[in-house]
Amino acid sequence: MDPPMKSLIQNAISYFKRSFATGLLSTFGSSTPTPILVSGYGYPDSATQSCPRSGELTRRSAGILYADIVDYTRLTEEDEEGTHLRVVEIMQIVKTCVDIDRGRVAHIAGDAILAEFEDADGALKCAINIQLATRRWNADLPGNQQLRFRIGVNFGDVITDDGDIYGRAVNLAARLESLATTGGICVSDSARYNLKSQPQIKFVSMGRRYVKNISEPVEAFWIEVDEQHVVDIDLTIAVNISATAS
């Protein structure tokens, strides 16, 4: 991660923590309220500004990121209000990571977020940034209040309708997320094949895996970050950013 990128993420985390503490989370540096990023309460602005409206279906290739908060139901049972507030805060940070890597949030449903990118590189880079930013954010919280993500990354054709994206490639990204462990990133063979040179990333094959509602087994990979190629990152939280499948 280059220094400007690290600085942007750290500044975003600091901003949201200050805003959250002073009750200003509803604003994002302007007088215009930021939509609440929780299913049932609204969608981010970008989901409706840059895509065709309903009835104008389009198909294109995209890098796809699907992230889900681990143990969300249990955390809600233990502390419903506190978990909700923390989810709102962490989703704002995730959205900032997506924006930094030139992606677009397509949908948020409670504890899960779906985003698309022009290429596989953007999706994977954002996945890594999300995990690093989340670990830094969690560092200030007790263990029973921390939020952690599993992330699936895929590349393929998507159908766009009314700001949301659909199709087999989207479904596969969600299924890959279920193969990752806490704090992990699971990558499809298609995403890996369409990446540009990424010397700092080591792909470890998980073999061909059957996933729910997809008839054929899929080739999946978890990743490690080569510390010799990581620039200006705290390696105690950056190395082994993903883990083997559960």
PDB file of C-alpha atoms in Angstrom:
ATOM      1  CA  MET A   1       0.000   0.000   0.000  1.00  0.00           C
ATOM      2  CA  ASP A   2       1.524   3.341  -0.973  1.00  0.00           C
ATOM      3  CA  PRO A   3       1.776   6.075   1.682  1.00  0.00           C
ATOM      4  CA  PRO A   4      -0.995   8.292   0.195  1.00  0.00           C
ATOM      5  CA  MET A   5      -3.423   5.354   0.262  1.00  0.00           C
ATOM      6  CA  LYS A   6      -2.535   4.521   3.873  1.00  0.00           C
ATOM      7  CA  SER A   7      -2.958   8.168   4.840  1.00  0.00           C
ATOM      8  CA  LEU A   8      -6.404   8.358   3.206  1.00  0.00           C
ATOM      9  CA  ILE A   9      -7.656   5.281   5.039  1.00  0.00           C
ATOM     10  CA  GLN A  10      -6.242   6.413   8.384  1.00  0.00           C
ATOM     11  CA  ASN A  11      -7.765   9.870   7.923  1.00  0.00           C
ATOM     12  CA  ALA A  12     -11.132   8.313   7.059  1.00  0.00           C
ATOM     13  CA  ILE A  13     -11.064   6.139  10.183  1.00  0.00           C
ATOM     14  CA  SER A  14     -10.102   9.107  12.367  1.00  0.00           C
ATOM     15  CA  TYR A  15     -12.825  11.242  10.815  1.00  0.00           C
ATOM     16  CA  PHE A  16     -15.572   8.720  11.418  1.00  0.00           C
ATOM     17  CA  LYS A  17     -14.476   8.092  14.989  1.00  0.00           C
ATOM     18  CA  ARG A  18     -14.589  11.823  15.733  1.00  0.00           C
ATOM     19  CA  SER A  19     -17.909  12.242  13.954  1.00  0.00           C
ATOM     20  CA  PHE A  20     -19.413   9.237  15.674  1.00  0.00           C
ATOM     21  CA  ALA A  21     -18.355  10.453  19.112  1.00  0.00           C
ATOM     22  CA  THR A  22     -19.902  13.879  18.577  1.00  0.00           C
ATOM     23  CA  GLY A  23     -23.123  12.702  16.954  1.00  0.00           C
ATOM     24  CA  LEU A  24     -22.161  13.948  13.508  1.00  0.00           C
ATOM     25  CA  LEU A  25     -22.055  10.621  11.676  1.00  0.00           C
ATOM     26  CA  SER A  26     -24.985  11.700   9.536  1.00  0.00           C
ATOM     27  CA  THR A  27     -22.817  14.273   7.813  1.00  0.00           C
ATOM     28  CA  PHE A  28     -19.823  13.554   5.617  1.00  0.00           C
ATOM     29  CA  GLY A  29     -17.979  16.840   5.426  1.00  0.00           C
ATOM     30  CA  SER A  30     -20.955  18.798   4.034  1.00  0.00           C
ATOM     31  CA  SER A  31     -24.428  20.014   4.902  1.00  0.00           C
ATOM     32  CA  THR A  32     -26.013  17.176   2.903  1.00  0.00           C
ATOM     33  CA  PRO A  33     -26.959  14.170   5.074  1.00  0.00           C
ATOM     34  CA  THR A  34     -25.232  10.940   4.157  1.00  0.00           C
ATOM     35  CA  PRO A  35     -27.697   8.062   3.593  1.00  0.00           C
ATOM     36  CA  ILE A  36     -27.639   5.471   6.354  1.00  0.00           C
ATOM     37  CA  LEU A  37     -25.942   2.380   4.976  1.00  0.00           C
ATOM     38  CA  VAL A  38     -28.098  -0.318   6.522  1.00  0.00           C
ATOM     39  CA  SER A  39     -30.657  -2.419   4.685  1.00  0.00           C
ATOM     40  CA  GLY A  40     -34.185  -1.116   5.085  1.00  0.00           C
ATOM     41  CA  TYR A  41     -33.032   2.432   5.829  1.00  0.00           C
ATOM     42  CA  GLY A  42     -31.585   3.528   2.497  1.00  0.00           C
ATOM     43  CA  TYR A  43     -28.871   3.094  -0.099  1.00  0.00           C
ATOM     44  CA  PRO A  44     -25.667   5.031  -0.777  1.00  0.00           C
ATOM     45  CA  ASP A  45     -25.873   7.883  -3.285  1.00  0.00           C
ATOM     46  CA  SER A  46     -23.599   6.151  -5.789  1.00  0.00           C
ATOM     47  CA  ALA A  47     -26.025   3.258  -6.124  1.00  0.00           C
ATOM     48  CA  THR A  48     -28.531   5.463  -7.918  1.00  0.00           C
ATOM     49  CA  GLN A  49     -26.379   8.049  -9.634  1.00  0.00           C
ATOM     50  CA  SER A  50     -24.145   6.024 -11.935  1.00  0.00           C
ATOM     51  CA  CYS A  51     -26.335   3.149 -13.163  1.00  0.00           C
ATOM     52  CA  PRO A  52     -29.348   2.757 -15.433  1.00  0.00           C
ATOM     53  CA  ARG A  53     -32.814   2.911 -13.967  1.00  0.00           C
ATOM     54  CA  SER A  54     -35.165  -0.059 -13.826  1.00  0.00           C
ATOM     55  CA  GLY A  55     -36.082  -1.395 -17.262  1.00  0.00           C
ATOM     56  CA  GLU A  56     -32.671  -0.512 -18.748  1.00  0.00           C
ATOM     57  CA  LEU A  57     -30.752  -3.723 -18.164  1.00  0.00           C
ATOM     58  CA  THR A  58     -27.084  -3.691 -19.102  1.00  0.00           C
ATOM     59  CA  ARG A  59     -24.414  -6.386 -18.975  1.00  0.00           C
ATOM     60  CA  ARG A  60     -20.723  -5.780 -18.437  1.00  0.00           C
ATOM     61  CA  SER A  61     -17.628  -7.369 -16.942  1.00  0.00           C
ATOM     62  CA  ALA A  62     -16.720  -6.240 -13.435  1.00  0.00           C
ATOM     63  CA  GLY A  63     -14.628  -7.009 -10.403  1.00  0.00           C
ATOM     64  CA  ILE A  64     -16.994  -7.976  -7.603  1.00  0.00           C
ATOM     65  CA  LEU A  65     -16.483  -7.743  -3.848  1.00  0.00           C
ATOM     66  CA  TYR A  66     -18.873  -9.260  -1.332  1.00  0.00           C
ATOM     67  CA  ALA A  67     -18.165  -8.700   2.372  1.00  0.00           C
ATOM     68  CA  ASP A  68     -20.126 -10.000   5.351  1.00  0.00           C
ATOM     69  CA  ILE A  69     -19.746  -9.315   9.071  1.00  0.00           C
ATOM     70  CA  VAL A  70     -18.932 -12.459  11.061  1.00  0.00           C
ATOM     71  CA  ASP A  71     -21.292 -13.471  13.915  1.00  0.00           C
ATOM     72  CA  TYR A  72     -23.606 -10.530  13.267  1.00  0.00           C
ATOM     73  CA  THR A  73     -26.673 -12.310  14.699  1.00  0.00           C
ATOM     74  CA  ARG A  74     -24.869 -13.202  17.925  1.00  0.00           C
ATOM     75  CA  LEU A  75     -23.482  -9.689  18.322  1.00  0.00           C
ATOM     76  CA  THR A  76     -26.963  -8.231  17.818  1.00  0.00           C
ATOM     77  CA  GLU A  77     -28.439 -10.577  20.422  1.00  0.00           C
ATOM     78  CA  GLU A  78     -25.807  -9.523  22.942  1.00  0.00           C
ATOM     79  CA  ASP A  79     -25.993  -5.768  22.269  1.00  0.00           C
ATOM     80  CA  GLU A  80     -28.570  -4.756  19.679  1.00  0.00           C
ATOM     81  CA  GLU A  81     -28.208  -0.974  19.856  1.00  0.00           C
ATOM     82  CA  GLY A  82     -24.445  -0.910  20.271  1.00  0.00           C
ATOM     83  CA  THR A  83     -23.927  -3.375  17.404  1.00  0.00           C
ATOM     84  CA  HIS A  84     -26.183  -1.340  15.127  1.00  0.00           C
ATOM     85  CA  LEU A  85     -24.214   1.847  15.812  1.00  0.00           C
ATOM     86  CA  ARG A  86     -20.893   0.116  15.224  1.00  0.00           C
ATOM     87  CA  VAL A  87     -22.165  -1.425  11.984  1.00  0.00           C
ATOM     88  CA  VAL A  88     -23.204   2.012  10.703  1.00  0.00           C
ATOM     89  CA  GLU A  89     -19.713   3.317  11.504  1.00  0.00           C
ATOM     90  CA  ILE A  90     -17.779   0.418   9.964  1.00  0.00           C
ATOM     91  CA  MET A  91     -19.940   0.472   6.818  1.00  0.00           C
ATOM     92  CA  GLN A  92     -19.013   4.130   6.329  1.00  0.00           C
ATOM     93  CA  ILE A  93     -15.345   3.168   6.544  1.00  0.00           C
ATOM     94  CA  VAL A  94     -15.884   0.323   4.061  1.00  0.00           C
ATOM     95  CA  LYS A  95     -17.629   2.708   1.671  1.00  0.00           C
ATOM     96  CA  THR A  96     -14.630   5.045   1.924  1.00  0.00           C
ATOM     97  CA  CYS A  97     -12.323   2.156   0.962  1.00  0.00           C
ATOM     98  CA  VAL A  98     -14.558   1.396  -2.033  1.00  0.00           C
ATOM     99  CA  ASP A  99     -14.481   5.046  -3.113  1.00  0.00           C
ATOM    100  CA  ILE A 100     -10.693   5.233  -2.751  1.00  0.00           C
ATOM    101  CA  ASP A 101     -10.275   2.234  -5.046  1.00  0.00           C
ATOM    102  CA  ARG A 102     -12.731   3.693  -7.560  1.00  0.00           C
ATOM    103  CA  GLY A 103     -15.464   1.194  -6.924  1.00  0.00           C
ATOM    104  CA  ARG A 104     -19.205   1.560  -6.451  1.00  0.00           C
ATOM    105  CA  VAL A 105     -21.347   0.247  -3.628  1.00  0.00           C
ATOM    106  CA  ALA A 106     -24.196  -1.607  -5.324  1.00  0.00           C
ATOM    107  CA  HIS A 107     -26.102  -2.885  -2.305  1.00  0.00           C
ATOM    108  CA  ILE A 108     -25.974  -3.101   1.473  1.00  0.00           C
ATOM    109  CA  ALA A 109     -28.144  -5.568   3.389  1.00  0.00           C
ATOM    110  CA  GLY A 110     -27.676  -5.295   7.128  1.00  0.00           C
ATOM    111  CA  ASP A 111     -24.310  -6.909   7.764  1.00  0.00           C
ATOM    112  CA  ALA A 112     -23.290  -7.475   4.119  1.00  0.00           C
ATOM    113  CA  ILE A 113     -22.023  -5.173   1.398  1.00  0.00           C
ATOM    114  CA  LEU A 114     -21.733  -5.711  -2.363  1.00  0.00           C
ATOM    115  CA  ALA A 115     -19.464  -3.515  -4.488  1.00  0.00           C
ATOM    116  CA  GLU A 116     -18.288  -3.528  -8.092  1.00  0.00           C
ATOM    117  CA  PHE A 117     -15.092  -2.318  -9.750  1.00  0.00           C
ATOM    118  CA  GLU A 118     -13.849  -1.850 -13.292  1.00  0.00           C
ATOM    119  CA  ASP A 119     -11.388  -4.706 -12.922  1.00  0.00           C
ATOM    120  CA  ALA A 120     -10.258  -7.512 -10.639  1.00  0.00           C
ATOM    121  CA  ASP A 121      -7.319  -5.467  -9.352  1.00  0.00           C
ATOM    122  CA  GLY A 122      -9.589  -2.812  -7.892  1.00  0.00           C
ATOM    123  CA  ALA A 123     -11.786  -5.385  -6.167  1.00  0.00           C
ATOM    124  CA  LEU A 124      -8.873  -7.270  -4.587  1.00  0.00           C
ATOM    125  CA  LYS A 125      -7.014  -4.121  -3.577  1.00  0.00           C
ATOM    126  CA  CYS A 126     -10.160  -2.830  -1.896  1.00  0.00           C
ATOM    127  CA  ALA A 127     -10.694  -6.146  -0.100  1.00  0.00           C
ATOM    128  CA  ILE A 128      -7.203  -5.893   1.387  1.00  0.00           C
ATOM    129  CA  ASN A 129      -7.727  -2.249   2.362  1.00  0.00           C
ATOM    130  CA  ILE A 130     -11.030  -3.119   4.058  1.00  0.00           C
ATOM    131  CA  GLN A 131      -9.418  -5.849   6.146  1.00  0.00           C
ATOM    132  CA  LEU A 132      -6.510  -3.603   7.141  1.00  0.00           C
ATOM    133  CA  ALA A 133      -8.768  -0.647   7.970  1.00  0.00           C
ATOM    134  CA  THR A 134     -11.100  -2.903   9.945  1.00  0.00           C
ATOM    135  CA  ARG A 135      -8.231  -4.261  12.022  1.00  0.00           C
ATOM    136  CA  ARG A 136      -7.050  -0.762  12.830  1.00  0.00           C
ATOM    137  CA  TRP A 137     -10.607   0.263  13.760  1.00  0.00           C
ATOM    138  CA  ASN A 138     -11.038  -2.807  15.980  1.00  0.00           C
ATOM    139  CA  ALA A 139      -7.822  -2.055  17.855  1.00  0.00           C
ATOM    140  CA  ASP A 140      -9.653   0.502  20.011  1.00  0.00           C
ATOM    141  CA  LEU A 141     -12.524  -1.819  20.928  1.00  0.00           C
ATOM    142  CA  PRO A 142     -12.843  -4.688  23.439  1.00  0.00           C
ATOM    143  CA  GLY A 143     -12.979  -8.126  21.876  1.00  0.00           C
ATOM    144  CA  ASN A 144     -16.718  -8.618  22.348  1.00  0.00           C
ATOM    145  CA  GLN A 145     -17.470  -5.405  20.422  1.00  0.00           C
ATOM    146  CA  GLN A 146     -15.154  -5.880  17.458  1.00  0.00           C
ATOM    147  CA  LEU A 147     -16.564  -6.370  13.959  1.00  0.00           C
ATOM    148  CA  ARG A 148     -14.754  -8.566  11.443  1.00  0.00           C
ATOM    149  CA  PHE A 149     -15.404  -9.361   7.805  1.00  0.00           C
ATOM    150  CA  ARG A 150     -15.142 -12.338   5.512  1.00  0.00           C
ATOM    151  CA  ILE A 151     -14.709 -11.251   1.878  1.00  0.00           C
ATOM    152  CA  GLY A 152     -15.204 -12.962  -1.485  1.00  0.00           C
ATOM    153  CA  VAL A 153     -13.700 -11.514  -4.690  1.00  0.00           C
ATOM    154  CA  ASN A 154     -14.753 -12.550  -8.206  1.00  0.00           C
ATOM    155  CA  PHE A 155     -14.548 -11.258 -11.776  1.00  0.00           C
ATOM    156  CA  GLY A 156     -17.211 -11.821 -14.414  1.00  0.00           C
ATOM    157  CA  ASP A 157     -20.271 -10.533 -16.238  1.00  0.00           C
ATOM    158  CA  VAL A 158     -22.946  -8.755 -14.205  1.00  0.00           C
ATOM    159  CA  ILE A 159     -26.428  -7.485 -15.042  1.00  0.00           C
ATOM    160  CA  THR A 160     -27.165  -3.967 -13.819  1.00  0.00           C
ATOM    161  CA  ASP A 161     -30.692  -2.839 -12.993  1.00  0.00           C
ATOM    162  CA  ASP A 162     -31.714   0.200 -10.946  1.00  0.00           C
ATOM    163  CA  GLY A 163     -28.279   0.551  -9.383  1.00  0.00           C
ATOM    164  CA  ASP A 164     -27.996  -3.060  -8.234  1.00  0.00           C
ATOM    165  CA  ILE A 165     -26.046  -5.892  -9.867  1.00  0.00           C
ATOM    166  CA  TYR A 166     -27.112  -9.478 -10.453  1.00  0.00           C
ATOM    167  CA  GLY A 167     -25.986 -12.697 -12.091  1.00  0.00           C
ATOM    168  CA  ARG A 168     -23.932 -15.820 -11.539  1.00  0.00           C
ATOM    169  CA  ALA A 169     -20.730 -13.815 -10.996  1.00  0.00           C
ATOM    170  CA  VAL A 170     -22.368 -11.939  -8.116  1.00  0.00           C
ATOM    171  CA  ASN A 171     -23.714 -15.158  -6.600  1.00  0.00           C
ATOM    172  CA  LEU A 172     -20.266 -16.730  -6.787  1.00  0.00           C
ATOM    173  CA  ALA A 173     -18.645 -13.778  -4.990  1.00  0.00           C
ATOM    174  CA  ALA A 174     -21.126 -14.282  -2.141  1.00  0.00           C
ATOM    175  CA  ARG A 175     -20.389 -18.016  -2.015  1.00  0.00           C
ATOM    176  CA  LEU A 176     -16.640 -17.379  -1.980  1.00  0.00           C
ATOM    177  CA  GLU A 177     -17.153 -15.168   1.067  1.00  0.00           C
ATOM    178  CA  SER A 178     -18.577 -18.168   2.904  1.00  0.00           C
ATOM    179  CA  LEU A 179     -15.342 -20.099   2.223  1.00  0.00           C
ATOM    180  CA  ALA A 180     -13.146 -17.463   3.866  1.00  0.00           C
ATOM    181  CA  THR A 181     -12.453 -17.440   7.586  1.00  0.00           C
ATOM    182  CA  THR A 182     -12.735 -14.462   9.891  1.00  0.00           C
ATOM    183  CA  GLY A 183     -10.625 -11.611   8.513  1.00  0.00           C
ATOM    184  CA  GLY A 184     -10.036 -13.595   5.329  1.00  0.00           C
ATOM    185  CA  ILE A 185     -10.313 -13.025   1.593  1.00  0.00           C
ATOM    186  CA  CYS A 186     -11.276 -15.808  -0.818  1.00  0.00           C
ATOM    187  CA  VAL A 187     -10.569 -15.223  -4.521  1.00  0.00           C
ATOM    188  CA  SER A 188     -11.980 -16.995  -7.577  1.00  0.00           C
ATOM    189  CA  ASP A 189      -9.834 -18.400 -10.364  1.00  0.00           C
ATOM    190  CA  SER A 190     -11.424 -15.862 -12.723  1.00  0.00           C
ATOM    191  CA  ALA A 191     -10.380 -12.970 -10.497  1.00  0.00           C
ATOM    192  CA  ARG A 192      -6.856 -14.326 -10.140  1.00  0.00           C
ATOM    193  CA  TYR A 193      -6.542 -14.863 -13.913  1.00  0.00           C
ATOM    194  CA  ASN A 194      -7.664 -11.305 -14.690  1.00  0.00           C
ATOM    195  CA  LEU A 195      -5.334  -9.608 -12.215  1.00  0.00           C
ATOM    196  CA  LYS A 196      -2.354  -7.604 -13.367  1.00  0.00           C
ATOM    197  CA  SER A 197       1.023  -8.427 -11.833  1.00  0.00           C
ATOM    198  CA  GLN A 198       0.675  -8.553  -8.034  1.00  0.00           C
ATOM    199  CA  PRO A 199       4.104  -9.574  -6.660  1.00  0.00           C
ATOM    200  CA  GLN A 200       3.085  -8.780  -3.073  1.00  0.00           C
ATOM    201  CA  ILE A 201       0.256 -11.331  -3.110  1.00  0.00           C
ATOM    202  CA  LYS A 202       0.655 -15.094  -2.838  1.00  0.00           C
ATOM    203  CA  PHE A 203      -2.325 -17.174  -3.958  1.00  0.00           C
ATOM    204  CA  VAL A 204      -2.811 -20.469  -2.160  1.00  0.00           C
ATOM    205  CA  SER A 205      -5.144 -22.935  -3.854  1.00  0.00           C
ATOM    206  CA  MET A 206      -8.044 -24.298  -1.851  1.00  0.00           C
ATOM    207  CA  GLY A 207      -8.796 -26.761  -4.621  1.00  0.00           C
ATOM    208  CA  ARG A 208     -12.110 -27.161  -6.378  1.00  0.00           C
ATOM    209  CA  ARG A 209     -14.937 -26.525  -3.958  1.00  0.00           C
ATOM    210  CA  TYR A 210     -18.679 -27.077  -4.182  1.00  0.00           C
ATOM    211  CA  VAL A 211     -20.688 -24.073  -3.031  1.00  0.00           C
ATOM    212  CA  LYS A 212     -24.392 -23.616  -2.444  1.00  0.00           C
ATOM    213  CA  ASN A 213     -26.654 -23.328  -5.513  1.00  0.00           C
ATOM    214  CA  ILE A 214     -23.791 -23.570  -8.039  1.00  0.00           C
ATOM    215  CA  SER A 215     -23.750 -26.921  -9.808  1.00  0.00           C
ATOM    216  CA  GLU A 216     -20.088 -27.152 -10.783  1.00  0.00           C
ATOM    217  CA  PRO A 217     -17.203 -26.958  -8.285  1.00  0.00           C
ATOM    218  CA  VAL A 218     -15.230 -23.707  -8.356  1.00  0.00           C
ATOM    219  CA  GLU A 219     -11.483 -23.142  -8.068  1.00  0.00           C
ATOM    220  CA  ALA A 220     -10.830 -20.925  -5.045  1.00  0.00           C
ATOM    221  CA  PHE A 221      -7.759 -19.326  -3.498  1.00  0.00           C
ATOM    222  CA  TRP A 222      -6.879 -17.658  -0.248  1.00  0.00           C
ATOM    223  CA  ILE A 223      -4.101 -15.098  -0.202  1.00  0.00           C
ATOM    224  CA  GLU A 224      -1.034 -14.114   1.735  1.00  0.00           C
ATOM    225  CA  VAL A 225       0.749 -10.772   1.469  1.00  0.00           C
ATOM    226  CA  ASP A 226       4.505 -11.019   0.879  1.00  0.00           C
ATOM    227  CA  GLU A 227       6.030  -8.729   3.518  1.00  0.00           C
ATOM    228  CA  GLN A 228       9.024  -7.970   1.280  1.00  0.00           C
ATOM    229  CA  HIS A 229       6.732  -6.260  -1.243  1.00  0.00           C
ATOM    230  CA  VAL A 230       4.482  -4.393   1.170  1.00  0.00           C
ATOM    231  CA  VAL A 231       5.368  -0.716   1.498  1.00  0.00           C
ATOM    232  CA  ASP A 232       4.760   1.285   4.690  1.00  0.00           C
ATOM    233  CA  ILE A 233       2.280  -1.138   6.298  1.00  0.00           C
ATOM    234  CA  ASP A 234       2.295  -2.421   9.856  1.00  0.00           C
ATOM    235  CA  LEU A 235       3.208  -6.015   9.041  1.00  0.00           C
ATOM    236  CA  THR A 236       1.864  -7.333  12.334  1.00  0.00           C
ATOM    237  CA  ILE A 237      -1.622  -6.819  10.915  1.00  0.00           C
ATOM    238  CA  ALA A 238      -0.891  -7.008   7.167  1.00  0.00           C
ATOM    239  CA  VAL A 239       0.776 -10.376   6.724  1.00  0.00           C
ATOM    240  CA  ASN A 240      -1.469 -13.427   6.332  1.00  0.00           C
ATOM    241  CA  ILE A 241      -4.432 -11.195   5.751  1.00  0.00           C
ATOM    242  CA  SER A 242      -6.435 -14.236   4.756  1.00  0.00           C
ATOM    243  CA  ALA A 243      -6.708 -17.733   6.188  1.00  0.00           C
ATOM    244  CA  THR A 244      -7.506 -21.195   4.965  1.00  0.00           C
ATOM    245  CA  ALA A 245     -11.115 -22.155   4.430  1.00  0.00           C
ATOM    246  CA  SER A 246     -13.088 -23.429   7.357  1.00  0.00           C
TER     247      SER A 246
END
